[in-house]
PDB file of C-alpha atoms in Angstrom:
ATOM      1  CA  MET A   1     -20.203  15.691 -20.394  1.00 48.00           C
ATOM      2  CA  SER A   2     -22.483  14.723 -23.247  1.00 41.00           C
ATOM      3  CA  SER A   3     -21.079  16.520 -26.295  1.00 40.00           C
ATOM      4  CA  LYS A   4     -20.300  14.420 -29.369  1.00 34.00           C
ATOM      5  CA  PHE A   5     -16.823  13.215 -30.094  1.00 33.00           C
ATOM      6  CA  GLU A   6     -15.224  15.637 -32.494  1.00 39.00           C
ATOM      7  CA  ASN A   7     -11.779  16.164 -33.948  1.00 40.00           C
ATOM      8  CA  LEU A   8     -10.096  13.548 -31.783  1.00 40.00           C
ATOM      9  CA  ASN A   9      -6.689  12.999 -33.274  1.00 41.00           C
ATOM     10  CA  PRO A  10      -5.140   9.556 -32.649  1.00 41.00           C
ATOM     11  CA  SER A  11      -1.933  10.531 -34.445  1.00 38.00           C
ATOM     12  CA  TYR A  12       1.563  10.567 -33.023  1.00 34.00           C
ATOM     13  CA  GLN A  13       1.458   6.826 -32.332  1.00 38.00           C
ATOM     14  CA  SER A  14       4.544   5.241 -30.818  1.00 38.00           C
ATOM     15  CA  SER A  15       5.617   1.798 -29.689  1.00 39.00           C
ATOM     16  CA  THR A  16       5.236   2.669 -26.019  1.00 54.00           C
ATOM     17  CA  THR A  17       2.187   1.609 -24.039  1.00 82.00           C
ATOM     18  CA  THR A  18       1.984   4.943 -22.236  1.00 94.00           C
ATOM     19  CA  THR A  19      -0.904   6.974 -23.654  1.00 96.00           C
ATOM     20  CA  ILE A  20      -1.379  10.682 -22.966  1.00 97.00           C
ATOM     21  CA  VAL A  21      -4.415  12.799 -23.821  1.00 97.00           C
ATOM     22  CA  VAL A  22      -3.706  16.479 -24.526  1.00 97.00           C
ATOM     23  CA  VAL A  23      -6.725  18.728 -23.945  1.00 97.00           C
ATOM     24  CA  ASP A  24      -6.678  22.357 -25.080  1.00 95.00           C
ATOM     25  CA  ASP A  25      -9.074  24.560 -27.043  1.00 92.00           C
ATOM     26  CA  GLU A  26      -6.168  26.118 -28.952  1.00 92.00           C
ATOM     27  CA  ALA A  27      -5.119  23.931 -31.880  1.00 94.00           C
ATOM     28  CA  TYR A  28      -1.592  25.363 -31.934  1.00 93.00           C
ATOM     29  CA  VAL A  29      -1.023  24.484 -28.276  1.00 93.00           C
ATOM     30  CA  ARG A  30      -2.472  20.989 -28.731  1.00 94.00           C
ATOM     31  CA  ASP A  31      -0.274  20.292 -31.722  1.00 95.00           C
ATOM     32  CA  LEU A  32       2.889  21.672 -30.136  1.00 96.00           C
ATOM     33  CA  ILE A  33       2.492  19.710 -26.896  1.00 96.00           C
ATOM     34  CA  SER A  34       1.562  16.590 -28.857  1.00 96.00           C
ATOM     35  CA  ARG A  35       4.721  16.819 -30.961  1.00 95.00           C
ATOM     36  CA  TRP A  36       6.881  17.218 -27.883  1.00 96.00           C
ATOM     37  CA  LEU A  37       5.303  14.235 -26.144  1.00 96.00           C
ATOM     38  CA  ALA A  38       5.322  12.047 -29.246  1.00 94.00           C
ATOM     39  CA  GLY A  39       8.969  12.929 -29.753  1.00 93.00           C
ATOM     40  CA  ALA A  40       9.644  11.653 -26.234  1.00 93.00           C
ATOM     41  CA  GLY A  41       8.095   8.293 -27.132  1.00 93.00           C
ATOM     42  CA  TYR A  42       4.562   8.648 -25.801  1.00 95.00           C
ATOM     43  CA  ARG A  43       1.389   7.708 -27.650  1.00 94.00           C
ATOM     44  CA  VAL A  44      -0.596  10.940 -27.892  1.00 96.00           C
ATOM     45  CA  LEU A  45      -4.311  11.601 -28.421  1.00 96.00           C
ATOM     46  CA  THR A  46      -5.862  15.068 -28.491  1.00 96.00           C
ATOM     47  CA  ALA A  47      -9.194  16.680 -27.655  1.00 96.00           C
ATOM     48  CA  ARG A  48     -10.220  20.318 -27.985  1.00 94.00           C
ATOM     49  CA  ASN A  49     -12.451  20.426 -24.899  1.00 95.00           C
ATOM     50  CA  ALA A  50     -13.197  18.588 -21.672  1.00 95.00           C
ATOM     51  CA  GLU A  51     -16.257  16.836 -23.086  1.00 95.00           C
ATOM     52  CA  GLN A  52     -14.281  15.273 -25.926  1.00 95.00           C
ATOM     53  CA  ALA A  53     -11.519  14.269 -23.544  1.00 96.00           C
ATOM     54  CA  TRP A  54     -13.992  12.605 -21.199  1.00 96.00           C
ATOM     55  CA  ARG A  55     -15.511  10.637 -24.055  1.00 95.00           C
ATOM     56  CA  LEU A  56     -12.038   9.565 -25.105  1.00 95.00           C
ATOM     57  CA  LEU A  57     -11.227   8.307 -21.622  1.00 96.00           C
ATOM     58  CA  GLN A  58     -14.175   5.917 -21.839  1.00 94.00           C
ATOM     59  CA  VAL A  59     -12.729   4.032 -24.814  1.00 94.00           C
ATOM     60  CA  GLU A  60      -8.952   4.366 -24.469  1.00 94.00           C
ATOM     61  CA  ASP A  61      -6.455   3.023 -21.938  1.00 94.00           C
ATOM     62  CA  VAL A  62      -4.957   6.340 -20.816  1.00 96.00           C
ATOM     63  CA  GLN A  63      -2.222   6.846 -18.241  1.00 96.00           C
ATOM     64  CA  LEU A  64      -2.019  10.662 -18.173  1.00 97.00           C
ATOM     65  CA  VAL A  65      -4.069  13.706 -19.176  1.00 97.00           C
ATOM     66  CA  ALA A  66      -2.472  17.102 -19.849  1.00 97.00           C
ATOM     67  CA  SER A  67      -5.335  19.596 -19.790  1.00 96.00           C
ATOM     68  CA  ASP A  68      -5.817  23.326 -20.072  1.00 94.00           C
ATOM     69  CA  VAL A  69      -7.685  24.835 -17.123  1.00 92.00           C
ATOM     70  CA  ARG A  70      -9.853  27.383 -18.941  1.00 89.00           C
ATOM     71  CA  MET A  71     -11.775  26.150 -21.982  1.00 89.00           C
ATOM     72  CA  ASN A  72     -15.156  26.638 -23.592  1.00 85.00           C
ATOM     73  CA  GLY A  73     -17.797  24.501 -21.917  1.00 88.00           C
ATOM     74  CA  ALA A  74     -16.651  22.390 -19.006  1.00 91.00           C
ATOM     75  CA  SER A  75     -13.360  23.547 -17.534  1.00 91.00           C
ATOM     76  CA  GLY A  76     -10.195  21.608 -16.989  1.00 92.00           C
ATOM     77  CA  ILE A  77     -11.026  21.608 -13.278  1.00 92.00           C
ATOM     78  CA  ASP A  78     -14.343  19.890 -14.068  1.00 93.00           C
ATOM     79  CA  LEU A  79     -12.489  17.270 -16.079  1.00 95.00           C
ATOM     80  CA  LEU A  80      -9.974  16.839 -13.268  1.00 95.00           C
ATOM     81  CA  ARG A  81     -12.759  16.296 -10.719  1.00 93.00           C
ATOM     82  CA  ASN A  82     -14.362  13.627 -12.905  1.00 94.00           C
ATOM     83  CA  ILE A  83     -11.071  11.836 -13.420  1.00 96.00           C
ATOM     84  CA  THR A  84     -10.191  11.923  -9.730  1.00 92.00           C
ATOM     85  CA  ALA A  85     -13.636  10.639  -8.755  1.00 93.00           C
ATOM     86  CA  THR A  86     -14.022   7.842 -11.304  1.00 94.00           C
ATOM     87  CA  LYS A  87     -10.615   7.126 -12.860  1.00 94.00           C
ATOM     88  CA  PRO A  88      -8.083   7.808 -10.097  1.00 92.00           C
ATOM     89  CA  ASP A  89      -5.411   5.704 -11.796  1.00 93.00           C
ATOM     90  CA  ILE A  90      -5.015   8.401 -14.471  1.00 95.00           C
ATOM     91  CA  ALA A  91      -2.435  11.084 -13.666  1.00 96.00           C
ATOM     92  CA  VAL A  92      -3.345  14.680 -14.567  1.00 96.00           C
ATOM     93  CA  VAL A  93      -1.091  17.642 -15.342  1.00 96.00           C
ATOM     94  CA  MET A  94      -2.906  20.979 -15.599  1.00 93.00           C
ATOM     95  CA  LEU A  95      -1.936  23.782 -18.004  1.00 92.00           C
ATOM     96  CA  THR A  96      -2.952  27.420 -17.709  1.00 86.00           C
ATOM     97  CA  ALA A  97      -2.177  30.776 -19.253  1.00 79.00           C
ATOM     98  CA  VAL A  98      -2.787  32.514 -15.931  1.00 74.00           C
ATOM     99  CA  SER A  99      -0.199  32.469 -13.165  1.00 71.00           C
ATOM    100  CA  ASP A 100      -2.674  32.281 -10.308  1.00 73.00           C
ATOM    101  CA  VAL A 101      -1.816  30.740  -6.942  1.00 74.00           C
ATOM    102  CA  THR A 102      -5.489  30.107  -6.174  1.00 76.00           C
ATOM    103  CA  THR A 103      -5.960  28.153  -9.402  1.00 79.00           C
ATOM    104  CA  ALA A 104      -2.769  26.195  -8.831  1.00 79.00           C
ATOM    105  CA  VAL A 105      -3.847  25.250  -5.313  1.00 81.00           C
ATOM    106  CA  ALA A 106      -7.310  24.274  -6.575  1.00 82.00           C
ATOM    107  CA  THR A 107      -5.894  21.908  -9.191  1.00 85.00           C
ATOM    108  CA  LEU A 108      -3.572  20.231  -6.723  1.00 84.00           C
ATOM    109  CA  THR A 109      -6.351  20.003  -4.137  1.00 84.00           C
ATOM    110  CA  HIS A 110      -8.546  18.197  -6.656  1.00 86.00           C
ATOM    111  CA  GLY A 111      -5.828  15.652  -7.371  1.00 84.00           C
ATOM    112  CA  ALA A 112      -3.622  17.039 -10.143  1.00 91.00           C
ATOM    113  CA  SER A 113      -0.122  15.583 -10.266  1.00 90.00           C
ATOM    114  CA  GLY A 114       1.406  18.733 -11.732  1.00 89.00           C
ATOM    115  CA  TYR A 115       0.747  22.308 -12.825  1.00 89.00           C
ATOM    116  CA  LEU A 116       2.352  24.272 -15.668  1.00 91.00           C
ATOM    117  CA  THR A 117       1.963  27.920 -16.645  1.00 88.00           C
ATOM    118  CA  LYS A 118       1.946  28.922 -20.320  1.00 87.00           C
ATOM    119  CA  PRO A 119       4.032  29.564 -22.329  1.00 89.00           C
ATOM    120  CA  ILE A 120       5.175  26.022 -21.615  1.00 90.00           C
ATOM    121  CA  GLU A 121       8.779  24.984 -22.118  1.00 92.00           C
ATOM    122  CA  ARG A 122       9.415  21.588 -23.660  1.00 93.00           C
ATOM    123  CA  GLU A 123      11.840  20.370 -20.999  1.00 93.00           C
ATOM    124  CA  GLU A 124       9.591  21.562 -18.197  1.00 93.00           C
ATOM    125  CA  LEU A 125       6.647  19.704 -19.713  1.00 95.00           C
ATOM    126  CA  LEU A 126       8.587  16.471 -20.134  1.00 94.00           C
ATOM    127  CA  VAL A 127       9.901  16.640 -16.570  1.00 93.00           C
ATOM    128  CA  GLN A 128       6.410  17.199 -15.149  1.00 93.00           C
ATOM    129  CA  VAL A 129       4.973  14.364 -17.217  1.00 94.00           C
ATOM    130  CA  HIS A 130       7.787  12.013 -16.231  1.00 93.00           C
ATOM    131  CA  HIS A 131       7.374  12.797 -12.537  1.00 93.00           C
ATOM    132  CA  ALA A 132       3.580  12.443 -12.717  1.00 93.00           C
ATOM    133  CA  LEU A 133       3.863   9.049 -14.407  1.00 93.00           C
ATOM    134  CA  GLU A 134       6.511   7.924 -11.932  1.00 92.00           C
ATOM    135  CA  ARG A 135       4.301   8.873  -8.975  1.00 91.00           C
ATOM    136  CA  ARG A 136       1.441   7.032 -10.659  1.00 88.00           C
ATOM    137  CA  ARG A 137       3.593   3.930 -11.101  1.00 90.00           C
ATOM    138  CA  LEU A 138       4.708   3.951  -7.477  1.00 88.00           C
ATOM    139  CA  ARG A 139       1.141   4.451  -6.254  1.00 88.00           C
ATOM    140  CA  LEU A 140      -0.158   1.555  -8.358  1.00 84.00           C
ATOM    141  CA  GLU A 141       2.683  -0.693  -7.204  1.00 88.00           C
ATOM    142  CA  ASN A 142       1.930   0.191  -3.594  1.00 86.00           C
ATOM    143  CA  ASP A 143      -1.783  -0.486  -4.100  1.00 82.00           C
ATOM    144  CA  GLU A 144      -0.993  -3.874  -5.651  1.00 84.00           C
ATOM    145  CA  TYR A 145       1.386  -4.696  -2.796  1.00 82.00           C
ATOM    146  CA  MET A 146      -1.286  -3.852  -0.235  1.00 85.00           C
ATOM    147  CA  ARG A 147      -3.877  -5.973  -2.065  1.00 83.00           C
ATOM    148  CA  THR A 148      -1.447  -8.891  -2.183  1.00 84.00           C
ATOM    149  CA  LEU A 149      -0.604  -8.462   1.498  1.00 83.00           C
ATOM    150  CA  GLU A 150      -4.278  -8.339   2.476  1.00 85.00           C
ATOM    151  CA  ARG A 151      -4.994 -11.461   0.423  1.00 85.00           C
ATOM    152  CA  LYS A 152      -2.118 -13.337   2.079  1.00 84.00           C
ATOM    153  CA  VAL A 153      -3.292 -12.260   5.531  1.00 84.00           C
ATOM    154  CA  ARG A 154      -6.813 -13.500   4.753  1.00 82.00           C
ATOM    155  CA  GLU A 155      -5.474 -16.815   3.441  1.00 82.00           C
ATOM    156  CA  GLN A 156      -3.233 -17.250   6.477  1.00 83.00           C
ATOM    157  CA  THR A 157      -6.091 -16.377   8.828  1.00 79.00           C
ATOM    158  CA  VAL A 158      -8.303 -19.002   7.197  1.00 78.00           C
ATOM    159  CA  ALA A 159      -5.522 -21.602   7.401  1.00 79.00           C
ATOM    160  CA  ILE A 160      -4.900 -20.882  11.091  1.00 79.00           C
ATOM    161  CA  ARG A 161      -8.603 -20.989  11.860  1.00 75.00           C
ATOM    162  CA  ARG A 162      -9.039 -24.311  10.077  1.00 78.00           C
ATOM    163  CA  ALA A 163      -6.083 -25.792  11.937  1.00 77.00           C
ATOM    164  CA  HIS A 164      -7.520 -24.479  15.200  1.00 71.00           C
ATOM    165  CA  GLU A 165     -10.932 -25.948  14.463  1.00 70.00           C
ATOM    166  CA  GLU A 166      -9.413 -29.279  13.460  1.00 76.00           C
ATOM    167  CA  THR A 167      -7.469 -29.462  16.728  1.00 72.00           C
ATOM    168  CA  ILE A 168     -10.580 -28.676  18.749  1.00 66.00           C
ATOM    169  CA  LEU A 169     -12.669 -31.243  16.883  1.00 68.00           C
ATOM    170  CA  ARG A 170     -10.076 -33.939  17.458  1.00 69.00           C
ATOM    171  CA  LEU A 171      -9.951 -33.192  21.158  1.00 65.00           C
ATOM    172  CA  LEU A 172     -13.737 -33.129  21.363  1.00 62.00           C
ATOM    173  CA  ASN A 173     -14.008 -36.423  19.540  1.00 65.00           C
ATOM    174  CA  ALA A 174     -11.479 -37.898  21.954  1.00 62.00           C
ATOM    175  CA  SER A 175     -13.506 -36.662  24.940  1.00 57.00           C
ATOM    176  CA  ARG A 176     -16.723 -38.110  23.550  1.00 54.00           C
ATOM    177  CA  TYR A 177     -15.245 -41.594  23.581  1.00 50.00           C
ATOM    178  CA  ARG A 178     -15.422 -41.562  27.371  1.00 52.00           C
ATOM    179  CA  ASP A 179     -19.216 -41.818  27.480  1.00 53.00           C
ATOM    180  CA  GLU A 180     -22.297 -40.541  25.719  1.00 55.00           C
ATOM    181  CA  GLU A 181     -23.326 -38.377  28.660  1.00 52.00           C
ATOM    182  CA  THR A 182     -20.059 -36.466  28.506  1.00 52.00           C
ATOM    183  CA  GLY A 183     -20.466 -36.052  24.759  1.00 54.00           C
ATOM    184  CA  ALA A 184     -23.961 -34.629  25.171  1.00 61.00           C
ATOM    185  CA  HIS A 185     -22.715 -32.257  27.867  1.00 60.00           C
ATOM    186  CA  VAL A 186     -19.938 -31.029  25.591  1.00 58.00           C
ATOM    187  CA  ARG A 187     -22.383 -30.330  22.772  1.00 63.00           C
ATOM    188  CA  ARG A 188     -24.772 -28.477  25.093  1.00 65.00           C
ATOM    189  CA  THR A 189     -21.936 -26.335  26.436  1.00 68.00           C
ATOM    190  CA  GLY A 190     -20.967 -25.256  22.930  1.00 66.00           C
ATOM    191  CA  LEU A 191     -24.565 -24.494  21.988  1.00 71.00           C
ATOM    192  CA  TYR A 192     -25.303 -22.502  25.154  1.00 68.00           C
ATOM    193  CA  SER A 193     -22.090 -20.505  24.786  1.00 73.00           C
ATOM    194  CA  GLU A 194     -22.962 -19.687  21.184  1.00 70.00           C
ATOM    195  CA  VAL A 195     -26.473 -18.516  22.085  1.00 74.00           C
ATOM    196  CA  LEU A 196     -25.302 -16.393  25.020  1.00 76.00           C
ATOM    197  CA  SER A 197     -22.466 -14.685  23.151  1.00 74.00           C
ATOM    198  CA  ALA A 198     -24.800 -13.904  20.245  1.00 76.00           C
ATOM    199  CA  ALA A 199     -27.376 -12.480  22.670  1.00 79.00           C
ATOM    200  CA  LEU A 200     -24.670 -10.212  24.083  1.00 78.00           C
ATOM    201  CA  GLY A 201     -24.152  -8.774  20.608  1.00 80.00           C
ATOM    202  CA  TRP A 202     -20.668 -10.130  20.043  1.00 76.00           C
ATOM    203  CA  PRO A 203     -19.319 -10.148  16.463  1.00 80.00           C
ATOM    204  CA  GLU A 204     -20.146 -13.256  14.448  1.00 76.00           C
ATOM    205  CA  GLU A 205     -16.512 -14.319  14.273  1.00 71.00           C
ATOM    206  CA  GLN A 206     -16.137 -14.170  18.061  1.00 72.00           C
ATOM    207  CA  VAL A 207     -19.395 -16.083  18.518  1.00 65.00           C
ATOM    208  CA  GLU A 208     -18.016 -18.849  16.308  1.00 71.00           C
ATOM    209  CA  TYR A 209     -14.786 -18.995  18.303  1.00 66.00           C
ATOM    210  CA  ILE A 210     -16.742 -19.190  21.559  1.00 65.00           C
ATOM    211  CA  ARG A 211     -18.873 -22.013  20.169  1.00 63.00           C
ATOM    212  CA  MET A 212     -15.780 -23.955  19.175  1.00 65.00           C
ATOM    213  CA  ALA A 213     -13.759 -23.252  22.317  1.00 62.00           C
ATOM    214  CA  ALA A 214     -16.394 -23.557  25.062  1.00 60.00           C
ATOM    215  CA  PRO A 215     -16.590 -27.379  25.007  1.00 58.00           C
ATOM    216  CA  MET A 216     -12.851 -27.503  25.647  1.00 58.00           C
ATOM    217  CA  HIS A 217     -13.473 -26.876  29.345  1.00 56.00           C
ATOM    218  CA  ASP A 218     -14.289 -30.550  29.716  1.00 55.00           C
ATOM    219  CA  VAL A 219     -11.341 -31.894  27.751  1.00 51.00           C
ATOM    220  CA  GLY A 220      -8.682 -33.566  29.883  1.00 50.00           C
TER     221      GLY A 220
END
């Protein structure tokens, strides 16, 4: 999408941080939808084709796109594909003048959060937008929860491993006090176990555990 930015309208500003881009090649439709959304408290930007909308998404923090399906140049489906592939955190509601099941299924298959048939009713639009943003919020919260959980699991795994290694090292050090020959035997056992497990193609983490644990056979 390489067309120049044209006629982008950053009007209808509001105090909310939720920004919506309305994309339609009909000025009347753009303006009407923009007024409805701005009246509901959203910050609204407009573009008259998919290329302009795509350019806008590169420079603005956008939470939702409401786009016509059929436009001159790239279609709304093309825009939807690009958003889904590269900016999946943006919710998309598709608008069309044609009541076509195939088109509706295609938009949802490509990741649209909602689908409206023109002429669009104000309440219907606001409900779809609200639901799309709510699903987006829940998805982002879930993603953040999973990232936090994974980070905690990694941190806990590292802590457990360090404690395990410290225990082994203390026991090994205690065993080495008995005599130097025993200490040398313990070190050789760990080295041989490491080499053999690596030769067998075991994962690096398991090889490390084997190296640490093998000398324990002589403790006690």
